[in-house]
mmCIF file of C-alpha atoms in Angstrom:
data_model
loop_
_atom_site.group_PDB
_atom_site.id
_atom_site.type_symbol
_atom_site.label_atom_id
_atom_site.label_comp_id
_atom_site.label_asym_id
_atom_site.label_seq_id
_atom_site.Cartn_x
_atom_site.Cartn_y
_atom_site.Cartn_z
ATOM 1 C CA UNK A 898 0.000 0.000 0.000
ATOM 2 C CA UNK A 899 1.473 3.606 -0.863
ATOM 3 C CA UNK A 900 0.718 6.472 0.641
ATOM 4 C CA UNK A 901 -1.355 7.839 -2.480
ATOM 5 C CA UNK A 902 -4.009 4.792 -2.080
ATOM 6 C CA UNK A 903 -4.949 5.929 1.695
ATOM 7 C CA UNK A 904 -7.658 8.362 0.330
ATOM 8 C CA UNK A 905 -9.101 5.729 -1.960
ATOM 9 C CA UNK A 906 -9.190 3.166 0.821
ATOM 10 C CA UNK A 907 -10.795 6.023 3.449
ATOM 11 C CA UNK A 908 -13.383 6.549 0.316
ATOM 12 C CA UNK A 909 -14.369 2.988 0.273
ATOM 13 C CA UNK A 910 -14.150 2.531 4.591
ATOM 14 C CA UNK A 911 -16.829 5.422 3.535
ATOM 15 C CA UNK A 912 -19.163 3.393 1.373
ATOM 16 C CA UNK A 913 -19.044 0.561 3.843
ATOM 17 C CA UNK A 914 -20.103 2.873 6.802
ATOM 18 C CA UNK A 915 -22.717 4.050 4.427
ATOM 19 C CA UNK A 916 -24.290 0.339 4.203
ATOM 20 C CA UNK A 917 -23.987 -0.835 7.317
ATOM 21 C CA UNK A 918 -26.003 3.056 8.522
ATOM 22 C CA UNK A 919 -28.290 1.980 5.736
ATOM 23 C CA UNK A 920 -28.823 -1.755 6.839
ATOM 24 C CA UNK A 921 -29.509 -0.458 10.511
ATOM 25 C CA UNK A 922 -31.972 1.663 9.123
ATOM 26 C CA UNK A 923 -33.762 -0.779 7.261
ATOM 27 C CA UNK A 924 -33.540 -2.725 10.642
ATOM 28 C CA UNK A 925 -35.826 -0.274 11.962
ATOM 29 C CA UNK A 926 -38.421 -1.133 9.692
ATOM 30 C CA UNK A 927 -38.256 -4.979 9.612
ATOM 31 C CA UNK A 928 -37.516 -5.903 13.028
ATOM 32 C CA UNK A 929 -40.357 -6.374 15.121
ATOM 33 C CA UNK A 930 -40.583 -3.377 18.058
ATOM 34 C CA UNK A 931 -42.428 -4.804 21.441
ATOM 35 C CA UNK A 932 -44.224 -2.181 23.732
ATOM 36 C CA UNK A 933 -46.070 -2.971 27.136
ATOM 37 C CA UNK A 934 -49.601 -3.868 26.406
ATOM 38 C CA UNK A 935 -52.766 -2.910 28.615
ATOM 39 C CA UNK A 936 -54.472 -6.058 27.371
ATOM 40 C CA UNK A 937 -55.175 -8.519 30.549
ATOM 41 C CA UNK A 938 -54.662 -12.232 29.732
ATOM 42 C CA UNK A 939 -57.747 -14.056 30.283
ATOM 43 C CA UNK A 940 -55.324 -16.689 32.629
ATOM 44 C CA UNK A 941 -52.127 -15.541 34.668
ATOM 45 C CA UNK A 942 -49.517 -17.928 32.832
ATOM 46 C CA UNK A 943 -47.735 -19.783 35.242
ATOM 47 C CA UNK A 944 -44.093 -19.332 34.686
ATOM 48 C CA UNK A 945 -40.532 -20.303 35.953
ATOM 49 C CA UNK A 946 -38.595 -17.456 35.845
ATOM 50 C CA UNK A 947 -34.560 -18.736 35.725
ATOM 51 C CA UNK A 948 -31.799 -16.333 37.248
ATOM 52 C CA UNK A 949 -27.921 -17.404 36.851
ATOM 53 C CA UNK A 950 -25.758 -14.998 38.829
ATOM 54 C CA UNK A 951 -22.403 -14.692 39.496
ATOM 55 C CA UNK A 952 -20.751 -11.492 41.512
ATOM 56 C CA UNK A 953 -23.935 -9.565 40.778
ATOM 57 C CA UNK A 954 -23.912 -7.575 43.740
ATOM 58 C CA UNK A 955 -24.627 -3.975 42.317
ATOM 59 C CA UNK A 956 -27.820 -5.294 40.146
ATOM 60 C CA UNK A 957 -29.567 -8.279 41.304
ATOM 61 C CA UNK A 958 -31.337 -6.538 44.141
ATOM 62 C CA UNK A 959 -33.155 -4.516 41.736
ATOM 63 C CA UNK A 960 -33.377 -6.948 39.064
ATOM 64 C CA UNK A 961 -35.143 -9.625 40.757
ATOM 65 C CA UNK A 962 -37.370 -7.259 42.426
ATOM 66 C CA UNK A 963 -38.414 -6.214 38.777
ATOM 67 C CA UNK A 964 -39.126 -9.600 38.570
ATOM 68 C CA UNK A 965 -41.288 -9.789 41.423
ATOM 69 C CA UNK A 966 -43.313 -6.785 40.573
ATOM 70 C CA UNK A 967 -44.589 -8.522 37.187
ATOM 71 C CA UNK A 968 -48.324 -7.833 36.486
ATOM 72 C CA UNK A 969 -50.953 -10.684 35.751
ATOM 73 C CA UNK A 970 -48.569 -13.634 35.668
ATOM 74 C CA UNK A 971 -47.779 -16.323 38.011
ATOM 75 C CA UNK A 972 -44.127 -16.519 38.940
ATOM 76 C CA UNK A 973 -41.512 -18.628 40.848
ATOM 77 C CA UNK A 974 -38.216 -17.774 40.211
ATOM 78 C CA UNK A 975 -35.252 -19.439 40.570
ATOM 79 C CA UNK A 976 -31.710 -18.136 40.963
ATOM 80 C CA UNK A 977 -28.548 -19.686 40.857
ATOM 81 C CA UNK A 978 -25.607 -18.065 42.395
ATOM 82 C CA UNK A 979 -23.253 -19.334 40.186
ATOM 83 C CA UNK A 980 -19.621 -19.432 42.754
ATOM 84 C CA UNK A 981 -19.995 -15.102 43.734
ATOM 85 C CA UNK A 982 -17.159 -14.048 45.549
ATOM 86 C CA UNK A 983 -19.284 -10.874 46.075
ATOM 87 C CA UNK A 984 -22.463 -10.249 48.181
ATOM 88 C CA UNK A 985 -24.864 -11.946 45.624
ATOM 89 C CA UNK A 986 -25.816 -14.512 48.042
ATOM 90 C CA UNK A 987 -26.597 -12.455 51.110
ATOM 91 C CA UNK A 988 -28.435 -9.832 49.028
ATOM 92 C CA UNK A 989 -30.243 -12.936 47.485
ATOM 93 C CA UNK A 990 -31.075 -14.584 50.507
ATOM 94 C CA UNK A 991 -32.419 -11.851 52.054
ATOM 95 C CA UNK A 992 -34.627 -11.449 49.389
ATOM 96 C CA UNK A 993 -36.208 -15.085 49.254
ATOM 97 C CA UNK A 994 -36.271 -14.694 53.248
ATOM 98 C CA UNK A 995 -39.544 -12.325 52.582
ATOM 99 C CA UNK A 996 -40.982 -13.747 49.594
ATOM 100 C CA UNK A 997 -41.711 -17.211 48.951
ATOM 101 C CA UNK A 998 -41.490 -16.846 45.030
ATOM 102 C CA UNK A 999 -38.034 -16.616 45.295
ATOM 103 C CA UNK A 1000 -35.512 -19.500 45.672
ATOM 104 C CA UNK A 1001 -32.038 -19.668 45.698
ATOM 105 C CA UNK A 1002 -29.233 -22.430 44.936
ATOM 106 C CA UNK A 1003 -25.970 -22.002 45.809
ATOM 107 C CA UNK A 1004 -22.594 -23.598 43.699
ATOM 108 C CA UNK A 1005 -25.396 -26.860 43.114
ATOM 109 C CA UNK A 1006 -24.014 -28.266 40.779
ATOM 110 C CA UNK A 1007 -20.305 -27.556 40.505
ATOM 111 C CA UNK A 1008 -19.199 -26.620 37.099
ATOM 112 C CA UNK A 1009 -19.395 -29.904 34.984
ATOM 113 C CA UNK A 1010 -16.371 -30.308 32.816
ATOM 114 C CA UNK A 1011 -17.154 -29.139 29.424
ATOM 115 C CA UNK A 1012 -19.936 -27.119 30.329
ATOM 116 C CA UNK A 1013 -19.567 -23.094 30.508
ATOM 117 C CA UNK A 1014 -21.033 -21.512 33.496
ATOM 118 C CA UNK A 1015 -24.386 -19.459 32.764
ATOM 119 C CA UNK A 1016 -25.233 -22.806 30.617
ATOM 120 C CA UNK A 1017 -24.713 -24.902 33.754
ATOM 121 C CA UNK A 1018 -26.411 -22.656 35.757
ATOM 122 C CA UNK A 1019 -29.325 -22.400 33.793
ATOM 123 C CA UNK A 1020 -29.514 -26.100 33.121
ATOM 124 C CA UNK A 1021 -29.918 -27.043 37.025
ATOM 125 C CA UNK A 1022 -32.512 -25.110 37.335
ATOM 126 C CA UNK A 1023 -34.265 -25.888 34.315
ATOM 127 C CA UNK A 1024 -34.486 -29.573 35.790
ATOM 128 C CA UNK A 1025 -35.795 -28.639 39.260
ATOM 129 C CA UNK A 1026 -38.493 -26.470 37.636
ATOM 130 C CA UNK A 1027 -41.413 -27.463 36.501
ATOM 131 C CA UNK A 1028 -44.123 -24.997 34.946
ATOM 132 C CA UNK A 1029 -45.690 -24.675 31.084
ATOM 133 C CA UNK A 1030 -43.557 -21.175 30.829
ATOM 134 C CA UNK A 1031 -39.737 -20.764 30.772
ATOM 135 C CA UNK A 1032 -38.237 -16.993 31.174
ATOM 136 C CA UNK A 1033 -33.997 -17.021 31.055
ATOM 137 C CA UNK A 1034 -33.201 -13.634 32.226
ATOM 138 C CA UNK A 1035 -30.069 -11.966 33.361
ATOM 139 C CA UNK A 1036 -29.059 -10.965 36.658
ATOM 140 C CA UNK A 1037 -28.579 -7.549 35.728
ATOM 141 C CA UNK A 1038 -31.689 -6.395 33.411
ATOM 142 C CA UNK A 1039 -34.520 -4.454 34.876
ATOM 143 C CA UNK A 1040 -37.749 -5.434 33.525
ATOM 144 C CA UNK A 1041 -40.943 -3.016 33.215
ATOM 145 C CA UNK A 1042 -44.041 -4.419 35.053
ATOM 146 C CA UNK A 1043 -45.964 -5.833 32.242
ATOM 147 C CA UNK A 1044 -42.996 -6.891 30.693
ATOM 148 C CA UNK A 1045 -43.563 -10.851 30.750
ATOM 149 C CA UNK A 1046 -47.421 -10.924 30.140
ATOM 150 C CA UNK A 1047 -46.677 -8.513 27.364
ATOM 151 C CA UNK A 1048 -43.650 -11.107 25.932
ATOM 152 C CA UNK A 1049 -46.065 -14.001 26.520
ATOM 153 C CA UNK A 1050 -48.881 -12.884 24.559
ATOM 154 C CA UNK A 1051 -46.938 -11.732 21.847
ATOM 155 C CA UNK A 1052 -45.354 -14.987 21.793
ATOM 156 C CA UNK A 1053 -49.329 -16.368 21.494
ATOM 157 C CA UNK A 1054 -50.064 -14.299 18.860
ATOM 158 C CA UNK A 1055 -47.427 -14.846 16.804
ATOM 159 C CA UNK A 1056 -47.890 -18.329 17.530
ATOM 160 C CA UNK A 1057 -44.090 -18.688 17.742
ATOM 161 C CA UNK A 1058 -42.142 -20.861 20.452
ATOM 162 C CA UNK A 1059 -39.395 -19.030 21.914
ATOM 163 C CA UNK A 1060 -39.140 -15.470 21.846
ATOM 164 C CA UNK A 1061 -36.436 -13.287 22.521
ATOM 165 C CA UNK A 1062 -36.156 -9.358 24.090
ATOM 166 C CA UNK A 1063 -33.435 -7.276 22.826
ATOM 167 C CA UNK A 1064 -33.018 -4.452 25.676
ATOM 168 C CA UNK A 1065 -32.425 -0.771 26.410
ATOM 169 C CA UNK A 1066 -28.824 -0.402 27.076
ATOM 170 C CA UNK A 1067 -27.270 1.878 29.490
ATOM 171 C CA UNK A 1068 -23.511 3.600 28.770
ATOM 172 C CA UNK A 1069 -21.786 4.818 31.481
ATOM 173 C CA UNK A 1070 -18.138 4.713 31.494
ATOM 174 C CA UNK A 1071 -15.952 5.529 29.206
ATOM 175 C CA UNK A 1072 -15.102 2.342 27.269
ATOM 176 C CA UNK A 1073 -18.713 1.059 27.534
ATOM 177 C CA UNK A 1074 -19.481 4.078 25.157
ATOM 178 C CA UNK A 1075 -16.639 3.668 23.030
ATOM 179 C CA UNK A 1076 -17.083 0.303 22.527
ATOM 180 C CA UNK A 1077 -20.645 -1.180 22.574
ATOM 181 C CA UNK A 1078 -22.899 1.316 20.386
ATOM 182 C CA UNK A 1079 -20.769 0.529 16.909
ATOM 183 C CA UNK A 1080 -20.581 -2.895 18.053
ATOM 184 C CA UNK A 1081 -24.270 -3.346 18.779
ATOM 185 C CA UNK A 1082 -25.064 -1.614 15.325
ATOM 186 C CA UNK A 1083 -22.256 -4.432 13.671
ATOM 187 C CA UNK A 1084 -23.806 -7.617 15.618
ATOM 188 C CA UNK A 1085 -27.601 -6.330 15.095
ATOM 189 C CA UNK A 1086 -27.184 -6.159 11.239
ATOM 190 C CA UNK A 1087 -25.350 -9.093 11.191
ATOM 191 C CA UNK A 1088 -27.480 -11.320 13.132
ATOM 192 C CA UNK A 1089 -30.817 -9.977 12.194
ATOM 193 C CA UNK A 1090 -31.067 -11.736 8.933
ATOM 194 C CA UNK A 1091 -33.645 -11.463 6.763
ATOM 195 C CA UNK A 1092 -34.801 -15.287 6.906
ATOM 196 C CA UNK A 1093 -34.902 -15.317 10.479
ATOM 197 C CA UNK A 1094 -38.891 -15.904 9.886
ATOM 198 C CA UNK A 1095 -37.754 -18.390 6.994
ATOM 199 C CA UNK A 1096 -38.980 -22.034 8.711
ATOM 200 C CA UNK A 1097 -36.101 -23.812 5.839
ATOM 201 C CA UNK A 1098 -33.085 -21.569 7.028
ATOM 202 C CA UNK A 1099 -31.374 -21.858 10.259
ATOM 203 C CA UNK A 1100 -30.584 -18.317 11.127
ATOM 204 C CA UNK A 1101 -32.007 -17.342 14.102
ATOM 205 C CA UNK A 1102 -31.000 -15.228 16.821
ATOM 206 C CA UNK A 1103 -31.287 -14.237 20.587
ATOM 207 C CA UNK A 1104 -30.431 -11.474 23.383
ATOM 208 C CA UNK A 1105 -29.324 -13.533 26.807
ATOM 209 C CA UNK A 1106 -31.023 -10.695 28.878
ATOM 210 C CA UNK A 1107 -34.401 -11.967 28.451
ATOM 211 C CA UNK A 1108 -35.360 -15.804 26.450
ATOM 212 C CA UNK A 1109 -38.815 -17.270 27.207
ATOM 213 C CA UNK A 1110 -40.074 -20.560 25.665
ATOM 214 C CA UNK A 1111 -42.262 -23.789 26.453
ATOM 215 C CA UNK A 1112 -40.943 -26.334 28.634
ATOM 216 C CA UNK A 1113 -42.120 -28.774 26.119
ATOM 217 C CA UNK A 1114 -39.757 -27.403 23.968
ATOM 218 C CA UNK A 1115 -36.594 -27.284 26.221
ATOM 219 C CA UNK A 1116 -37.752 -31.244 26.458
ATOM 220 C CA UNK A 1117 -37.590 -31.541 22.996
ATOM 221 C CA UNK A 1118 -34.066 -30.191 23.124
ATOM 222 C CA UNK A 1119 -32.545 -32.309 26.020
ATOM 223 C CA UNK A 1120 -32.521 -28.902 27.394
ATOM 224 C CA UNK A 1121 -29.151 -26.625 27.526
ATOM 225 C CA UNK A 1122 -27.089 -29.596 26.606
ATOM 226 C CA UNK A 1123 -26.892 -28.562 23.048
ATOM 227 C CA UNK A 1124 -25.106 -25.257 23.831
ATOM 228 C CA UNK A 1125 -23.358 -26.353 27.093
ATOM 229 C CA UNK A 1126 -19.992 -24.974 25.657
ATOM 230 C CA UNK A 1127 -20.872 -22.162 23.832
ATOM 231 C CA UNK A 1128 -19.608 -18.887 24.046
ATOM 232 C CA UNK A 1129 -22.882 -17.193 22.469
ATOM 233 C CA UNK A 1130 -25.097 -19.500 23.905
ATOM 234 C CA UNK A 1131 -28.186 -17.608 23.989
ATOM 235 C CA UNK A 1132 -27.794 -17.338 19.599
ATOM 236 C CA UNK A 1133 -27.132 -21.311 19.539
ATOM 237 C CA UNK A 1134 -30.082 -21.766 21.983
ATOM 238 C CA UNK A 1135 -32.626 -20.174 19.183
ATOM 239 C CA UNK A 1136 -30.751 -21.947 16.325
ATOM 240 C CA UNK A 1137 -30.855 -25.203 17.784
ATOM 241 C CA UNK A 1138 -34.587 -24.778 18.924
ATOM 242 C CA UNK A 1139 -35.409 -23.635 15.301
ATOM 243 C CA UNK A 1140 -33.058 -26.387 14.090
ATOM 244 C CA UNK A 1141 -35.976 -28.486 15.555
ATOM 245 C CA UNK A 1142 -38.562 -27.324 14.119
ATOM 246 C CA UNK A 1143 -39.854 -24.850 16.083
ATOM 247 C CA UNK A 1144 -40.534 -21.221 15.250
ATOM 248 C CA UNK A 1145 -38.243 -18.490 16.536
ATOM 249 C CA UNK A 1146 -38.707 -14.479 17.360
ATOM 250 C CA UNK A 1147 -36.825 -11.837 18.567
ATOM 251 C CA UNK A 1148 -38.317 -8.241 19.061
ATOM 252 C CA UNK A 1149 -36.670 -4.778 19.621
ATOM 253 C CA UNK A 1150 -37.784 -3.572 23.251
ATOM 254 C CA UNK A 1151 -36.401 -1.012 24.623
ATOM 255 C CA UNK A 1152 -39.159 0.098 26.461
ATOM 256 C CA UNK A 1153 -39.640 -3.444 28.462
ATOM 257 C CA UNK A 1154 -36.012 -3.935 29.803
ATOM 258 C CA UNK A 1155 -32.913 -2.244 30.600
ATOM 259 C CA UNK A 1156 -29.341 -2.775 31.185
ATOM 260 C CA UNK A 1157 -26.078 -1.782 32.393
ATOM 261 C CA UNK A 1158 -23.850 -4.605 30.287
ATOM 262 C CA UNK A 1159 -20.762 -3.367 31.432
ATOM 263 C CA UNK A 1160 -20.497 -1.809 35.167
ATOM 264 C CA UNK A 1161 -17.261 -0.105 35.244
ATOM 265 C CA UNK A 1162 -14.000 1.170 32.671
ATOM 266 C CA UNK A 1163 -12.144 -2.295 32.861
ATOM 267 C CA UNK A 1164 -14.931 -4.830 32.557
ATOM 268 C CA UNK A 1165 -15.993 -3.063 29.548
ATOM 269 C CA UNK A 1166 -12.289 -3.000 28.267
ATOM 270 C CA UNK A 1167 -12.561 -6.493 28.547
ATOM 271 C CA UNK A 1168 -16.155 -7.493 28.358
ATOM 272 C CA UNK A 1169 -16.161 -9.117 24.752
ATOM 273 C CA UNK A 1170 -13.293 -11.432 25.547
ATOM 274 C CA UNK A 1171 -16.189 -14.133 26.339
ATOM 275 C CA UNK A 1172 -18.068 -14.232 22.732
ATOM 276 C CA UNK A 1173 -15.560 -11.984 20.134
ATOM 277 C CA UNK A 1174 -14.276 -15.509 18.574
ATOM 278 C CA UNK A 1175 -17.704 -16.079 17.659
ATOM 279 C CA UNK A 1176 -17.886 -13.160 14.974
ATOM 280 C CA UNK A 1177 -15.264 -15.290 13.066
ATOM 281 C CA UNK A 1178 -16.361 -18.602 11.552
ATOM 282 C CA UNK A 1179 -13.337 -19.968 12.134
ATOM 283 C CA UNK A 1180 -10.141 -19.280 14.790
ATOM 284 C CA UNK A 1181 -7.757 -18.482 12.182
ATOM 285 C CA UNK A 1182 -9.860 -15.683 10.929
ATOM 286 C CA UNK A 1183 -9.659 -14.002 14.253
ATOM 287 C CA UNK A 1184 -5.991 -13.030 13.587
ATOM 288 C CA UNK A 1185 -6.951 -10.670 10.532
ATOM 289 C CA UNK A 1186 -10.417 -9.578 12.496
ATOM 290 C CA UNK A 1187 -7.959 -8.116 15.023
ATOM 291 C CA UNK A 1188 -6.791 -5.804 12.202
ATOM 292 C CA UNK A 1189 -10.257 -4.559 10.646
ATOM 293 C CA UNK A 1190 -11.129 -1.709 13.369
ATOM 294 C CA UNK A 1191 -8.052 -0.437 12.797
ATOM 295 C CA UNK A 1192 -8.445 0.006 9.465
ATOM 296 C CA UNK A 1193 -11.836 1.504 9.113
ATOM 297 C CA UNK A 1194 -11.458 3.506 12.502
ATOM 298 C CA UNK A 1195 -7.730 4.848 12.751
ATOM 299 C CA UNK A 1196 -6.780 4.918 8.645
ATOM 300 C CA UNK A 1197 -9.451 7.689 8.318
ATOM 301 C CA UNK A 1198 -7.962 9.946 11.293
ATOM 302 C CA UNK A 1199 -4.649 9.591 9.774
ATOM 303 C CA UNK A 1200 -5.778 10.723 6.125
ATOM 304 C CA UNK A 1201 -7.329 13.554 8.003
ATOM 305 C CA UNK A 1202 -4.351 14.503 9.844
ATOM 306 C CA UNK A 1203 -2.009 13.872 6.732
ATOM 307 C CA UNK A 1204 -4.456 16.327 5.117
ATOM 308 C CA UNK A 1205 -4.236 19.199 7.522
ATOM 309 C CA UNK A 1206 -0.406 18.380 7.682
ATOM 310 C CA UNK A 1207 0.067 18.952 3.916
ATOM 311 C CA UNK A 1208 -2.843 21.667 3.634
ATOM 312 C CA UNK A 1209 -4.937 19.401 1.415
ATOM 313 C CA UNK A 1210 -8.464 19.543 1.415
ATOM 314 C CA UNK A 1211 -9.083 16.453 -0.742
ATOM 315 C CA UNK A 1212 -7.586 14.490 1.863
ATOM 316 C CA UNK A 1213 -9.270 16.409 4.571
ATOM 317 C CA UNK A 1214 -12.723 16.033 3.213
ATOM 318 C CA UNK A 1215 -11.721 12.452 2.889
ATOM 319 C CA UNK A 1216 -11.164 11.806 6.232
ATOM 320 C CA UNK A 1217 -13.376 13.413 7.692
ATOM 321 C CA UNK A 1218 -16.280 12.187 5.742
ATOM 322 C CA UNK A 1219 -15.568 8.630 7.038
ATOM 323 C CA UNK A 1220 -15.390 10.122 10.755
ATOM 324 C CA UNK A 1221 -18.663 11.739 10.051
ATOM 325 C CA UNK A 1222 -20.585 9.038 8.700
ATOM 326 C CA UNK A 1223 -19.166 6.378 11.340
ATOM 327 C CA UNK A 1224 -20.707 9.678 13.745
ATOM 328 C CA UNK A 1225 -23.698 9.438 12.743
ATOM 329 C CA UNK A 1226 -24.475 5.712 13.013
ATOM 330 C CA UNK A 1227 -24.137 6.917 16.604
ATOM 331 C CA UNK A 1228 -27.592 8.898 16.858
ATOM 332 C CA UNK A 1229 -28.763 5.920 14.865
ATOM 333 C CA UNK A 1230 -27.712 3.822 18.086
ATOM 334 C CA UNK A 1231 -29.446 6.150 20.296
ATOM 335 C CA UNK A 1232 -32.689 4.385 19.399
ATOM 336 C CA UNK A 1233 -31.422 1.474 21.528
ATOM 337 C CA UNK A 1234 -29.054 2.927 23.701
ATOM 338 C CA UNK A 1235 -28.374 6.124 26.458
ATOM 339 C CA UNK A 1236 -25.185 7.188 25.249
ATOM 340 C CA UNK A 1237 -22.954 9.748 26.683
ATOM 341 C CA UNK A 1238 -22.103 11.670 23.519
ATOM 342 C CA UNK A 1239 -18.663 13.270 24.524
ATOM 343 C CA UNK A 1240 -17.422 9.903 24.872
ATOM 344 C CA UNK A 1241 -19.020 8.402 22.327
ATOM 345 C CA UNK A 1242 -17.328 10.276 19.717
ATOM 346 C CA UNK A 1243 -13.909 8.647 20.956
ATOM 347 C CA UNK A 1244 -15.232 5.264 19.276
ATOM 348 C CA UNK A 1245 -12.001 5.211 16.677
ATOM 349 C CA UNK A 1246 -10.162 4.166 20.306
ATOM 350 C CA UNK A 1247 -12.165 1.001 20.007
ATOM 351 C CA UNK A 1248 -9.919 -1.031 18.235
ATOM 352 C CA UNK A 1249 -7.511 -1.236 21.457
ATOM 353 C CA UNK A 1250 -9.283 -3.296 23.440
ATOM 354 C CA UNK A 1251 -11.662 -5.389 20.569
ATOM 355 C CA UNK A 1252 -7.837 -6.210 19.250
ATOM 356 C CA UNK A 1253 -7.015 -7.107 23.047
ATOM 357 C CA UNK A 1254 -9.732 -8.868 23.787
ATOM 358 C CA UNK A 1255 -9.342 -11.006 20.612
ATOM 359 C CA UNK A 1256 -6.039 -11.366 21.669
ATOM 360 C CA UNK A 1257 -6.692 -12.697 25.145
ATOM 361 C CA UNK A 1258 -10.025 -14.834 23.397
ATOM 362 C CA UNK A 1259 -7.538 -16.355 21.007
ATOM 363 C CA UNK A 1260 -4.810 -16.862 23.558
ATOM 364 C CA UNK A 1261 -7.444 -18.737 25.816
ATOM 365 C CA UNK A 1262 -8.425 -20.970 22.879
ATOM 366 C CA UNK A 1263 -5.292 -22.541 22.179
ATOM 367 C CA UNK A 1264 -3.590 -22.503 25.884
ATOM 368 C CA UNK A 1265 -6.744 -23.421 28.690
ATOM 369 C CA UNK A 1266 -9.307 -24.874 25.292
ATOM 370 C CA UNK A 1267 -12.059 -22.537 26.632
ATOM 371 C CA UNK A 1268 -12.744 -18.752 27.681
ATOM 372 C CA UNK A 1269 -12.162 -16.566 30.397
ATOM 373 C CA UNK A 1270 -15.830 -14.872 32.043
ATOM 374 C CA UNK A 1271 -16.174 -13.348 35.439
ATOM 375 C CA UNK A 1272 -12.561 -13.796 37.132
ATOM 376 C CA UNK A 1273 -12.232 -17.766 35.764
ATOM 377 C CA UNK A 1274 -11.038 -19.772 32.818
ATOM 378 C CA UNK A 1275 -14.134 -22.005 31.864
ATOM 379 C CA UNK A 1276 -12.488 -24.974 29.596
ATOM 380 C CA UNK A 1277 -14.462 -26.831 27.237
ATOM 381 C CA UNK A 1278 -14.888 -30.460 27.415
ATOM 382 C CA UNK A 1279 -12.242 -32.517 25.306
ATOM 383 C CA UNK A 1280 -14.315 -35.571 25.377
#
């Protein structure tokens, strides 16, 4: 590469911005967009409500007691403290102490060889449960009160078996705003595929923070065990359920659930280490995906610079139409996400710790065979 190509290459990191703003926009109009509805079921659905936490301390007060102020359902939940180091299980037991709806294992079982953590988690207590209704939410979303009869009668209607909630996300810290909003806008209009409603094609797709299916069709599944050592397990989960014949939804609702993914500067800086190999097909690919946000974020900034260097507005119009159009996928973000715009704009820093985290992700892969989540290397079964 010479340094006379730079401009075309910033041109065409242009174009690309320019489609994947476009496909996000089209998003808007396809996907389906869930609101709270004022319509009463004519019976409360009786539902198990399934909770795996692990050093949750600063959100699971709050989200379980989201839980328990659902409207016109019948709820048990179940939460699995998952080995926290923190105060999960205090805050948790206190909880369960006043309300009978609430029940709480601890470590039971240990981590089964070959089986990643929220997947074992969720699996226990998917066997010890028992009614029509399955909700797998995370420890950490806050749900609106008619959330789940709202997510169960849409389910109804659309006569579908498992549906998923994609949530309001909250930005706080630097790096979470950095990072997550171009991200989210990448892995939304990558995974929302145009045949997800296509009964012949296995795409399908899912948002951990908030799955709810039939029980009869966990059964029908053997349960978790199909995605007991998978990094985006909540994305296998709907493919293998659809892979089964069963029909599949996911719905935009920001107005139902919220969440903080990332609570502080250095779990965000880290916080992809857990799924970023599965944006690659394969592992080797992950070496040149390292490279990519570099490209499209920092080659721009330096054909801008180069530009005001030499006094040339070609290059400076060049540059800073990529920085500009990367921008404003931002406000297109904002639709899904409270961002903190100062630090927002910063997102060309990104590719530091995506690069580091692939780094660590592919480092993981080869050294322990698994992935590091939460403080602990989780190894995947060799048998």
């Amino acid at each position: 590469m010479t340094l006379t190509t730079l401009p075309i290459l910033t041109l065409a990191i242009t174009g690309l911005s320019v489609l994947i703003g476009l496909g996000f926009i089209r998003m808007f109009y396809v996907a389906q967009w869930l609101s709270p509805t004022d319509q009463i079921a004519a019976d409360r659905p009786r539902i198990d409500v399934i909770v795996p936490a692990r050093n949750e301390q600063d959100d699971i007060e709050h989200a379980i007691r989201s839980i328990l102020a659902q409207r016109d359902v019948d709820l048990q939940i179940t939460v699995i403290n998952d080995h926290s180091t923190d105060q999960t299980g205090p805050i948790l037991d206190a909880i369960a102490e006043h309300d009978s709806r609430v029940t709480v294992t601890y470590n039971d079982p240990p981590l089964l060889d070959g089986w990643f953590g929220k997947a074992n988690a969720m699996q226990h207590a998917y066997q010890s449960t028992n009614r029509p209704y399955v909700i797998f939410a995370d420890a950490d979303v806050i749900h609106s009160p008619r959330c789940f009869t709202t997510a169960v009668q849409h389910m109804q209607q659309q006569q579908c078996d498992f549906l998923s909630l994609f949530p309001y996300v909250q930005l706080v810290s630097f790096w979470e705003n950095v990072i997550v909003p171009h991200l989210m806008v990448f892995g939304l209009v990558t995974f929302l595929n145009p045949k997800l409603d296509d009964p012949d094609s296995p795409h399908a797709v899912a948002a951990g923070a908030f799955m709810l299916t039939r029980r009869d069709v966990l059964d029908a599944i053997n349960g978790l065990s199909t995605v007991r050592n998978e990094a985006l397990d909540d994305v296998m989960l709907a493919r293998n359920i659809k892979a089964h014949g069963f029909k599949t939804s996911i719905a935009l609702a920001p107005q139902l659930l919220t969440v903080r993914l990332f609570k502080n500067n250095r779990d965000a800086f880290w916080g992809f280490s857990k799924n970023i190999l599965g944006a690659v097909s394969h592992i080797a690919f992950a070496f040149p995906a390292m490279i990519v946000p570099v490209v499209v974020y920092w080659i721009p900034i330096v054909v801008f610079l180069i530009g005001v260097y030499r006094h040339d507005g070609v290059w400076i119009a060049c540059g800073l139409s990529a920085y500009m159009v990367q921008a404003a996928i931002l406000v297109l973000a904002s639709r899904l996400a409270q961002m903190r715009p100062l630090k927002s704009l910063a997102f060309p820093l990104s590719a530091i710790p995506i690069g580091c985290c692939f780094a660590r992700a592919i480092y993981h892969h080869f050294v322990s065979d698994g992935v590091v989540w939460r403080g602990r290397v989780i190894r995947r079964s060799t048998n």
